[in-house]
Tab-separated table of C-alpha atoms in Angstrom:
chain	number	residue	atom	x	y	z
N	22	LEU	CA	127.511	170.819	152.173
N	23	THR	CA	125.061	171.024	149.330
N	24	GLY	CA	122.837	173.955	148.800
N	25	SER	CA	119.564	173.103	147.164
N	26	ARG	CA	118.350	169.688	146.192
N	27	LEU	CA	118.548	168.478	142.639
N	28	THR	CA	114.865	168.187	141.817
N	29	THR	CA	113.594	166.217	138.842
N	30	GLY	CA	109.917	165.618	139.491
N	31	LEU	CA	109.932	161.924	138.697
N	32	ASP	CA	106.406	160.496	138.789
N	33	GLN	CA	106.636	156.727	138.716
N	34	HIS	CA	102.840	156.363	138.687
N	35	SER	CA	102.309	158.469	135.567
N	36	ALA	CA	101.245	157.271	132.136
N	37	GLU	CA	104.300	159.046	130.755
N	38	TYR	CA	106.630	156.944	132.907
N	39	ALA	CA	104.765	153.775	131.906
N	40	GLN	CA	105.414	154.684	128.258
N	41	HIS	CA	108.870	156.223	128.392
N	42	GLY	CA	110.345	154.753	131.584
N	43	LEU	CA	113.592	153.586	130.018
N	44	GLU	CA	114.347	157.028	128.527
N	45	ILE	CA	113.418	158.790	131.765
N	46	GLU	CA	115.712	156.454	133.704
N	47	ALA	CA	118.594	156.954	131.250
N	48	ASP	CA	118.223	160.713	131.645
N	49	LEU	CA	118.214	160.468	135.452
N	50	ARG	CA	121.306	158.231	135.476
N	51	GLN	CA	123.166	160.606	133.241
N	52	ARG	CA	122.183	163.920	134.788
N	53	CYS	CA	121.539	163.115	138.432
N	54	PRO	CA	121.549	159.543	139.726
N	55	VAL	CA	120.330	160.887	143.067
N	56	SER	CA	117.535	163.432	142.770
N	57	TRP	CA	114.521	164.665	144.677
N	58	SER	CA	110.922	164.466	143.559
N	59	SER	CA	108.167	166.222	145.476
N	60	ASN	CA	105.523	163.858	144.079
N	61	HIS	CA	103.707	161.332	146.279
N	62	GLY	CA	104.789	162.924	149.535
N	63	GLY	CA	108.372	163.471	148.387
N	64	PHE	CA	111.128	160.966	147.768
N	65	TRP	CA	114.681	160.549	146.522
N	66	ALA	CA	115.052	158.718	143.194
N	67	ILE	CA	118.121	156.461	143.327
N	68	ALA	CA	118.823	155.651	139.701
N	69	SER	CA	122.322	154.238	139.156
N	70	HIS	CA	123.804	150.805	139.892
N	71	SER	CA	126.478	152.283	142.142
N	72	THR	CA	124.192	154.530	144.229
N	73	LEU	CA	121.680	151.702	144.597
N	74	SER	CA	124.471	149.349	145.688
N	75	GLN	CA	125.890	151.793	148.189
N	76	THR	CA	122.552	152.246	149.915
N	77	LEU	CA	121.165	148.704	149.787
N	78	ARG	CA	124.306	146.762	150.693
N	79	ASP	CA	124.541	148.444	154.087
N	80	ARG	CA	121.655	147.269	156.246
N	81	ASP	CA	122.029	150.230	158.593
N	82	LEU	CA	121.315	152.914	155.988
N	83	CYS	CA	117.777	152.157	154.866
N	84	SER	CA	114.634	150.835	156.462
N	85	SER	CA	111.937	148.731	154.792
N	86	ARG	CA	109.660	148.835	157.793
N	87	LYS	CA	106.005	149.744	157.394
N	88	GLU	CA	104.051	151.096	160.334
N	89	PHE	CA	100.405	151.968	160.743
N	90	ASP	CA	98.854	154.810	162.691
N	91	GLU	CA	95.559	156.709	162.679
N	92	ASN	CA	96.629	158.580	159.527
N	93	GLY	CA	97.320	155.414	157.551
N	94	ALA	CA	100.650	153.815	156.762
N	95	ARG	CA	104.211	155.079	156.875
N	96	GLY	CA	107.267	153.561	155.212
N	97	GLY	CA	107.317	150.176	153.517
N	98	LEU	CA	107.969	149.264	149.913
N	99	MET	CA	105.495	151.505	148.112
N	100	ILE	CA	105.596	155.253	147.631
N	101	PRO	CA	103.111	156.485	148.675
N	102	SER	CA	102.736	153.871	151.429
N	103	ASN	CA	99.928	151.368	150.935
N	104	THR	CA	97.514	150.603	153.744
N	105	GLY	CA	95.618	147.368	154.251
N	106	TYR	CA	98.519	144.928	154.251
N	107	ARG	CA	102.055	144.513	155.422
N	108	MET	CA	104.422	142.137	153.690
N	109	VAL	CA	106.561	140.110	156.050
N	110	PRO	CA	109.555	139.882	155.892
N	111	ASP	CA	109.858	142.487	153.087
N	112	GLU	CA	108.348	145.327	155.117
N	113	THR	CA	110.337	144.641	158.279
N	114	ASP	CA	113.859	145.485	159.482
N	115	PRO	CA	116.464	143.640	161.525
N	116	PRO	CA	116.371	142.332	164.166
N	117	GLU	CA	112.816	140.991	163.666
N	118	TRP	CA	113.520	140.496	159.939
N	119	GLN	CA	116.053	137.827	160.902
N	120	ASP	CA	113.422	135.656	162.664
N	121	TYR	CA	111.118	135.660	159.630
N	122	ARG	CA	113.836	135.185	157.077
N	123	ALA	CA	115.411	132.263	158.974
N	124	ILE	CA	112.071	130.460	158.758
N	125	LEU	CA	111.366	131.395	155.130
N	126	ASN	CA	114.766	130.602	153.627
N	127	PRO	CA	114.836	126.770	153.899
N	128	PRO	CA	111.627	126.039	151.932
N	129	PHE	CA	113.101	127.974	148.965
N	130	ALA	CA	116.756	126.979	149.379
N	131	PRO	CA	118.639	125.014	146.699
N	132	PRO	CA	117.766	121.472	147.942
N	133	ALA	CA	114.033	122.293	147.956
N	134	ILE	CA	113.820	123.222	144.271
N	135	PRO	CA	114.535	119.834	142.597
N	136	LYS	CA	111.766	118.365	144.767
N	137	LEU	CA	109.312	120.945	143.425
N	138	GLU	CA	110.340	120.675	139.785
N	139	PRO	CA	108.207	117.631	138.833
N	140	LYS	CA	105.168	119.435	140.234
N	141	ILE	CA	106.019	122.636	138.339
N	142	GLN	CA	106.410	120.562	135.158
N	143	ALA	CA	103.056	118.891	135.700
N	144	ILE	CA	101.234	122.170	136.365
N	145	THR	CA	102.814	123.732	133.261
N	146	SER	CA	101.886	120.707	131.114
N	147	GLU	CA	98.294	120.772	132.292
N	148	VAL	CA	97.881	124.540	131.874
N	149	ILE	CA	99.151	124.261	128.289
N	150	ASN	CA	96.938	121.199	127.717
N	151	ALA	CA	93.946	123.427	128.382
N	152	VAL	CA	94.796	125.668	125.403
N	153	ILE	CA	96.963	123.587	123.078
N	154	GLU	CA	94.123	122.343	120.866
N	155	ARG	CA	92.657	125.832	120.416
N	156	GLY	CA	95.386	127.594	118.482
N	157	THR	CA	94.884	130.831	120.397
N	158	VAL	CA	95.976	131.778	123.890
N	159	ASP	CA	96.520	134.759	126.111
N	160	LEU	CA	100.112	134.107	127.208
N	161	VAL	CA	99.457	136.101	130.389
N	162	ARG	CA	95.968	135.048	131.529
N	163	GLY	CA	96.131	131.614	129.931
N	164	ILE	CA	99.683	130.528	130.807
N	165	ALA	CA	101.950	132.776	132.909
N	166	SER	CA	99.279	133.735	135.424
N	167	PRO	CA	97.765	130.270	136.105
N	168	VAL	CA	101.145	128.483	136.228
N	169	THR	CA	102.673	130.933	138.717
N	170	ALA	CA	99.457	131.133	140.780
N	171	ILE	CA	98.821	127.383	140.974
N	172	THR	CA	102.486	126.649	141.744
N	173	THR	CA	102.281	129.106	144.658
N	174	LEU	CA	99.036	127.577	145.926
N	175	GLU	CA	100.552	124.095	145.619
N	176	ILE	CA	103.509	125.147	147.795
N	177	LEU	CA	101.253	126.787	150.382
N	178	ASP	CA	98.766	123.888	150.156
N	179	LEU	CA	95.766	126.055	149.325
N	180	PRO	CA	92.871	125.042	147.020
N	181	PHE	CA	93.695	125.565	143.321
N	182	GLU	CA	90.151	126.696	142.501
N	183	ASP	CA	90.780	129.963	144.367
N	184	TRP	CA	93.609	131.022	142.051
N	185	LYS	CA	91.579	133.652	140.207
N	186	PHE	CA	90.236	135.065	143.464
N	187	TYR	CA	93.815	135.822	144.543
N	188	ALA	CA	95.213	136.646	141.105
N	189	GLU	CA	92.617	139.287	140.217
N	190	THR	CA	93.572	141.481	143.157
N	191	ILE	CA	97.265	140.659	143.357
N	192	HIS	CA	97.927	141.638	139.729
N	193	LYS	CA	96.331	145.053	140.383
N	194	THR	CA	97.978	146.019	143.673
N	195	PRO	CA	101.277	147.106	142.079
N	196	TYR	CA	99.677	149.748	139.885
N	197	ASP	CA	96.311	150.440	141.502
N	198	GLY	CA	96.822	149.585	145.180
N	199	ARG	CA	94.980	152.674	146.483
N	200	ASN	CA	91.853	152.007	144.451
N	201	PRO	CA	88.998	151.126	146.892
N	202	VAL	CA	88.039	148.075	144.816
N	203	VAL	CA	91.584	146.731	144.991
N	204	LYS	CA	91.755	147.534	148.705
N	205	ALA	CA	88.535	145.587	149.251
N	206	GLY	CA	90.134	142.703	147.341
N	207	VAL	CA	93.166	142.798	149.634
N	208	ALA	CA	90.850	142.790	152.669
N	209	ALA	CA	89.020	139.757	151.248
N	210	ILE	CA	92.331	137.925	150.762
N	211	TYR	CA	93.308	138.698	154.346
N	212	ALA	CA	89.923	137.457	155.615
N	213	LYS	CA	90.395	134.207	153.708
N	214	ILE	CA	93.944	133.809	155.030
N	215	ARG	CA	92.735	134.347	158.622
N	216	ARG	CA	89.985	131.731	158.217
N	217	THR	CA	92.404	129.278	156.626
N	218	VAL	CA	95.004	129.697	159.373
N	219	SER	CA	92.486	129.003	162.126
N	220	GLU	CA	91.119	125.979	160.249
N	221	ARG	CA	94.597	124.608	159.653
N	222	LYS	CA	95.472	124.877	163.327
N	223	VAL	CA	92.679	122.345	163.912
N	224	SER	CA	93.269	120.152	160.868
N	225	PRO	CA	96.786	120.686	159.516
N	226	GLY	CA	97.612	120.304	155.855
N	227	ASN	CA	100.922	119.607	154.219
N	228	GLY	CA	102.120	122.956	152.949
N	229	LEU	CA	104.058	126.069	153.716
N	230	ILE	CA	101.086	127.461	155.680
N	231	ASP	CA	101.298	124.523	158.072
N	232	TYR	CA	105.067	124.906	158.279
N	233	LEU	CA	104.602	128.573	159.299
N	234	ILE	CA	102.012	127.588	161.916
N	235	ARG	CA	104.402	124.960	163.359
N	236	ALA	CA	107.450	127.292	163.269
N	237	ARG	CA	108.900	128.405	166.599
N	238	VAL	CA	111.236	131.290	167.378
N	239	GLY	CA	112.705	131.067	170.886
N	240	GLY	CA	110.075	128.428	171.640
N	241	GLU	CA	107.194	130.715	170.642
N	242	PRO	CA	104.920	130.398	167.606
N	243	PHE	CA	104.419	133.391	165.317
N	244	PRO	CA	101.309	135.438	166.142
N	245	ASP	CA	98.452	134.893	163.670
N	246	ASN	CA	98.757	138.380	162.192
N	247	ILE	CA	102.429	137.745	161.341
N	248	ILE	CA	101.571	134.380	159.750
N	249	GLY	CA	98.930	136.198	157.714
N	250	ASP	CA	101.409	138.876	156.603
N	251	MET	CA	103.895	136.184	155.580
N	252	ILE	CA	101.288	134.298	153.566
N	253	TYR	CA	100.237	137.540	151.878
N	254	GLN	CA	103.889	138.185	150.997
N	255	LEU	CA	104.260	134.682	149.539
N	256	LEU	CA	101.125	135.096	147.440
N	257	VAL	CA	102.282	138.448	146.063
N	258	GLY	CA	105.853	137.280	145.482
N	259	GLY	CA	104.747	134.068	143.804
N	260	PHE	CA	101.907	135.351	141.650
N	261	ASP	CA	102.951	138.548	140.025
N	262	THR	CA	106.684	138.885	139.496
N	263	THR	CA	107.482	135.580	137.769
N	264	GLY	CA	104.490	136.209	135.525
N	265	ALA	CA	105.954	139.601	134.595
N	266	LEU	CA	109.329	137.996	133.862
N	267	LEU	CA	107.669	135.445	131.569
N	268	ALA	CA	105.568	138.055	129.791
N	269	ASN	CA	108.597	140.213	128.963
N	270	ALA	CA	110.507	137.149	127.749
N	271	PHE	CA	107.620	136.146	125.441
N	272	TRP	CA	107.475	139.706	124.140
N	273	TYR	CA	111.152	139.493	123.200
N	274	LEU	CA	111.099	135.903	121.895
N	275	ASP	CA	108.111	136.665	119.671
N	276	ASP	CA	110.355	138.573	117.292
N	277	HIS	CA	113.627	136.708	117.945
N	278	ARG	CA	112.740	133.290	116.609
N	279	ASP	CA	116.365	132.390	115.862
N	280	GLU	CA	117.011	132.036	119.618
N	281	HIS	CA	114.187	129.533	120.310
N	282	LYS	CA	115.935	126.312	119.401
N	283	ARG	CA	119.023	126.991	121.454
N	284	LEU	CA	116.908	127.828	124.509
N	285	ILE	CA	115.380	124.347	124.547
N	286	THR	CA	118.517	122.417	123.621
N	287	ASP	CA	121.281	124.235	125.493
N	288	GLU	CA	120.816	124.220	129.265
N	289	LYS	CA	123.681	126.633	129.902
N	290	PHE	CA	122.229	129.095	127.384
N	291	LEU	CA	118.815	128.925	129.060
N	292	GLN	CA	120.584	129.660	132.349
N	293	THR	CA	122.341	132.822	131.124
N	294	ALA	CA	119.191	133.800	129.193
N	295	THR	CA	117.154	133.637	132.403
N	296	GLU	CA	119.540	136.091	134.067
N	297	GLU	CA	119.463	138.358	131.013
N	298	PHE	CA	115.659	138.467	131.025
N	299	LEU	CA	115.836	139.292	134.734
N	300	ARG	CA	118.161	142.163	133.891
N	301	TRP	CA	116.557	143.493	130.751
N	302	GLY	CA	112.932	142.877	131.728
N	303	SER	CA	113.430	143.769	135.407
N	304	PRO	CA	110.172	142.263	136.733
N	305	VAL	CA	110.354	144.637	139.681
N	306	ILE	CA	111.135	148.088	138.286
N	307	ALA	CA	111.621	149.773	141.662
N	308	LEU	CA	110.700	149.618	145.351
N	309	GLY	CA	110.793	152.044	148.243
N	310	ARG	CA	112.850	152.402	151.393
N	311	THR	CA	113.143	155.001	154.150
N	312	ALA	CA	116.465	156.584	155.116
N	313	LYS	CA	117.404	155.416	158.610
N	314	VAL	CA	120.168	157.972	159.049
N	315	GLU	CA	121.327	161.157	157.396
N	316	MET	CA	123.595	160.313	154.476
N	317	GLU	CA	125.437	161.996	151.660
N	318	LEU	CA	125.066	160.414	148.250
N	319	GLN	CA	126.359	161.892	144.971
N	320	GLY	CA	126.607	165.289	146.628
N	321	GLN	CA	122.995	165.198	147.811
N	322	ARG	CA	122.154	165.194	151.502
N	323	ILE	CA	119.418	162.726	152.398
N	324	GLU	CA	117.802	163.283	155.786
N	325	ALA	CA	116.797	160.482	158.125
N	326	GLY	CA	113.141	159.600	157.614
N	327	GLU	CA	112.998	160.655	153.961
N	328	ARG	CA	111.675	158.175	151.433
N	329	MET	CA	113.962	156.664	148.818
N	330	TRP	CA	112.915	155.029	145.550
N	331	MET	CA	115.299	152.233	144.589
N	332	MET	CA	115.235	151.950	140.802
N	333	TYR	CA	116.298	148.379	140.031
N	334	ARG	CA	115.536	148.500	136.319
N	335	SER	CA	117.514	151.689	135.943
N	336	ALA	CA	120.466	150.004	137.687
N	337	ASN	CA	120.032	147.000	135.387
N	338	HIS	CA	120.334	149.296	132.365
N	339	ASP	CA	123.287	151.264	133.685
N	340	PRO	CA	126.017	151.484	131.000
N	341	GLU	CA	128.636	151.859	133.752
N	342	VAL	CA	128.038	148.182	134.558
N	343	PHE	CA	126.487	146.655	131.424
N	344	GLU	CA	127.854	146.997	127.917
N	345	ASN	CA	125.076	147.940	125.483
N	346	PRO	CA	122.455	147.679	128.216
N	347	GLU	CA	119.482	148.119	125.857
N	348	GLN	CA	120.597	145.139	123.836
N	349	VAL	CA	119.348	141.713	124.914
N	350	ASP	CA	122.273	139.287	124.856
N	351	LEU	CA	121.061	135.907	126.070
N	352	SER	CA	124.658	134.730	126.537
N	353	ARG	CA	125.576	137.771	128.634
N	354	PHE	CA	127.691	136.692	131.583
N	355	PRO	CA	128.950	137.827	134.041
N	356	ASN	CA	125.654	139.593	134.652
N	357	ARG	CA	125.623	141.600	137.856
N	358	HIS	CA	121.903	142.353	137.634
N	359	VAL	CA	119.718	143.260	140.581
N	360	GLY	CA	116.574	141.672	139.167
N	361	PHE	CA	115.919	140.047	142.535
N	362	GLY	CA	116.825	143.167	144.473
N	363	MET	CA	119.917	143.608	146.558
N	364	GLY	CA	120.978	143.495	150.187
N	365	ILE	CA	119.237	141.660	152.982
N	366	HIS	CA	115.798	141.598	151.314
N	367	ARG	CA	117.034	139.873	148.144
N	368	CYS	CA	114.104	137.756	146.912
N	369	PRO	CA	114.126	134.463	148.858
N	370	GLY	CA	112.072	132.815	146.106
N	371	SER	CA	114.625	133.543	143.391
N	372	LYS	CA	115.526	129.912	142.726
N	373	LEU	CA	111.885	128.911	142.554
N	374	ALA	CA	111.177	131.790	140.169
N	375	ARG	CA	113.980	130.654	137.876
N	376	ALA	CA	112.690	127.061	137.929
N	377	VAL	CA	109.142	128.145	137.039
N	378	PHE	CA	110.429	130.487	134.342
N	379	ARG	CA	112.501	127.743	132.691
N	380	ALA	CA	109.735	125.156	132.840
N	381	VAL	CA	107.265	127.490	131.133
N	382	VAL	CA	109.706	128.792	128.501
N	383	ARG	CA	110.784	125.252	127.595
N	384	GLN	CA	107.237	123.979	127.188
N	385	VAL	CA	105.893	126.996	125.334
N	386	LEU	CA	108.790	126.909	122.859
N	387	ALA	CA	108.519	123.137	122.433
N	388	ARG	CA	104.731	122.820	122.200
N	389	MET	CA	103.768	126.058	120.452
N	390	PRO	CA	106.963	126.857	118.534
N	391	ASP	CA	105.291	129.195	116.043
N	392	PHE	CA	103.411	131.296	118.632
N	393	ALA	CA	102.912	134.818	117.335
N	394	ILE	CA	101.823	137.624	119.640
N	395	ASP	CA	99.202	140.098	118.476
N	396	ARG	CA	101.251	143.127	119.456
N	397	GLU	CA	98.448	145.581	118.662
N	398	GLU	CA	96.112	143.907	121.136
N	399	SER	CA	98.743	143.415	123.858
N	400	ARG	CA	98.504	145.611	126.948
N	401	ARG	CA	101.010	146.407	129.643
N	402	TYR	CA	99.889	147.437	133.116
N	403	PRO	CA	98.538	151.012	132.734
N	404	ALA	CA	101.078	152.284	135.280
N	405	LEU	CA	104.476	150.718	135.929
N	406	PRO	CA	105.756	151.966	139.271
N	407	THR	CA	106.859	148.543	140.501
N	408	VAL	CA	105.888	145.336	138.713
N	409	ASN	CA	106.759	145.356	135.010
N	410	GLY	CA	103.720	143.342	134.016
N	411	PHE	CA	101.395	142.795	131.086
N	412	ILE	CA	97.608	142.538	131.398
N	413	THR	CA	97.267	140.589	128.176
N	414	LEU	CA	99.435	139.065	125.441
N	415	PRO	CA	97.099	137.399	122.937
N	416	ALA	CA	98.825	134.927	120.608
N	417	ARG	CA	98.114	132.446	117.814
N	418	PHE	CA	99.879	129.164	117.150
N	419	THR	CA	99.405	125.902	115.282
N	420	PRO	CA	97.279	123.631	117.501
N	421	GLY	CA	98.980	120.560	118.924
N	422	PRO	CA	98.215	117.483	121.039
N	423	THR	CA	97.736	117.351	124.797
N	424	VAL	CA	100.338	115.458	126.839
N	425	ASP	CA	100.057	113.328	129.960
N	426	SER	CA	100.520	115.825	132.785
N	427	GLY	CA	99.804	113.517	135.708
N	428	PHE	CA	96.699	115.487	136.713
N	429	ALA	CA	93.938	112.915	136.269
N	430	SER	CA	91.089	115.399	136.582
N	431	GLY	CA	92.727	118.511	135.136
N	432	LEU	CA	93.086	121.871	136.850
N	433	PRO	CA	90.369	124.440	137.648
N	434	LEU	CA	91.392	126.865	134.918
H	16	VAL	CA	144.482	131.657	143.025
H	17	HIS	CA	142.931	132.325	146.394
H	18	VAL	CA	139.181	132.939	146.739
H	19	ARG	CA	137.246	134.236	149.680
H	20	ILE	CA	133.529	134.958	150.197
H	21	ASP	CA	132.502	137.514	152.775
H	22	PRO	CA	129.530	135.828	154.508
H	23	ASN	CA	128.282	139.180	155.749
H	24	LYS	CA	127.998	140.485	152.211
H	25	CYS	CA	126.671	137.394	150.381
H	26	GLN	CA	122.872	137.462	150.057
H	27	GLY	CA	122.379	134.264	148.101
H	28	HIS	CA	121.943	135.566	144.546
H	29	THR	CA	123.637	132.272	143.460
H	30	LEU	CA	125.087	133.851	140.306
H	31	CYS	CA	128.632	132.784	141.261
H	32	ALA	CA	127.523	129.156	141.140
H	33	ILE	CA	126.580	129.646	137.485
H	34	ALA	CA	130.127	130.850	136.779
H	35	ALA	CA	132.031	128.146	138.670
H	36	PRO	CA	129.764	125.447	140.140
H	37	SER	CA	132.728	123.312	141.206
H	38	VAL	CA	134.129	126.133	143.338
H	39	PHE	CA	131.129	128.040	144.655
H	40	HIS	CA	128.800	125.838	146.665
H	41	LEU	CA	125.430	126.884	148.037
H	42	ARG	CA	124.409	126.390	151.637
H	43	GLU	CA	121.484	124.038	152.090
H	44	ASP	CA	119.467	126.271	154.394
H	45	ASP	CA	119.582	129.601	152.550
H	46	GLY	CA	121.506	129.261	149.291
H	47	HIS	CA	124.311	131.562	150.383
H	48	ALA	CA	127.640	130.691	148.789
H	49	PHE	CA	130.724	129.156	150.344
H	50	VAL	CA	133.970	127.655	149.090
H	51	SER	CA	135.168	124.353	150.488
H	52	ASP	CA	138.729	125.007	149.389
H	53	ALA	CA	140.016	128.562	149.263
H	54	GLU	CA	142.872	127.546	146.955
H	55	VAL	CA	141.681	127.198	143.365
H	56	SER	CA	143.680	125.627	140.561
H	57	PRO	CA	144.821	127.985	137.793
H	58	ASP	CA	142.598	126.362	135.145
H	59	LEU	CA	139.552	127.634	137.062
H	60	GLU	CA	140.884	131.138	137.473
H	61	SER	CA	138.818	132.771	134.752
H	62	ALA	CA	135.598	131.068	135.928
H	63	VAL	CA	136.265	132.218	139.490
H	64	LEU	CA	136.940	135.776	138.304
H	65	ASP	CA	133.610	135.664	136.434
H	66	GLY	CA	131.974	134.536	139.673
H	67	ALA	CA	133.426	137.517	141.516
H	68	GLU	CA	132.471	139.908	138.716
H	69	THR	CA	128.843	138.708	138.558
H	70	CYS	CA	128.185	139.070	142.290
H	71	PRO	CA	125.805	142.020	142.835
H	72	GLU	CA	126.919	142.293	146.464
H	73	ARG	CA	130.660	142.292	145.656
H	74	ALA	CA	131.098	139.575	148.257
H	75	ILE	CA	133.825	137.584	146.484
H	76	GLU	CA	137.484	138.399	146.645
H	77	VAL	CA	140.015	136.699	144.352
H	78	THR	CA	143.708	137.166	145.073
H	79	PRO	CA	146.807	135.678	143.413
């Protein structure tokens, strides 16, 4: 078998990776699509579409499970492992994964989305109403973040006025999850979730929280801690990733004005464009796994228990699968991207994310067609290990009129 | 042509339904794809091949 490990020293948390991630990934794909890094406790970087596919398609090869002991956390989706929360079902394995996923799939399945669309439209209209007369907006804090947050709270049936309380922490966990301030924020979210769940057991509402409380597996309800972990997962999944997808699309559309008109008039084009933004912008750059068994991959021997870093964006830019991967082609199709992950943990909210993305893109392009981003003042997340997000995208546009959104008293923006 | 979806491989990416919505249907409970008729008329062949090509899980098999 192999002698020594191919070691590259990838540091996904570094400022250098945040700045030059695409070049670093291209180099890894070309030289060694499977390589070892001793950073962050040691992990294998899995950088090509084919090596990622081989490992994620087989549910017996890799574990997503996170466990806690007196030393902190082991496993899960982050490298190094984050303490203080566990996302369910993302940080679980079969067979228990199956119980959670069976409950979580129907509320996000195809028939559920058309029922949510009028609400998504209304939230988007009202969020844009709040800025449309001003002529300036932060496309992240003023549009992408409130629309995705309030849509998530609407689905869960949680009070809209808490959106900033959740958003402030959730946007920081991907790049600063071990910071004590962020950890305290996560603890505060969990405390609020626990309070809400016990209140809702007494006086039920009409949302996904209540659906999770009513759910039964083999006649038994989920324990409260599992309900809490599922709600935390839904908050994280709903708040941050769709916002990152929107931000990257705005960044591109800002200097590709010739594509705007077709995006709002040609439904099929908007559909392929959505998939291309998912590929090119890869809202989730990478996530971790743990090898369940010893395996040989690209001549490297991975031992059971070793961490693996699944580089989705790198796979999405792999020239073996995508012609001219660095070029955005909004008509690109077929498009075998892994923007929603791959294998059994493929994002269950993917259809909702696409619906929110389209609603926001349509309205921004229709209502502020000349928006121009101040690229000097724009800021990406300072580190980009997982979520490919922006902190701020300030923009100017010609002010326009408000529209009837259906929200009589506005939204707590 | 003949089309088959491996239900153990499909994870509900729904990309095949973009390629050929009249062939690839999505299950109501989880969005995983199925075909109601495995025999597809020749005029849909290229759309069905696109559907197979765009599947990240390689769950779709098209045979003559």
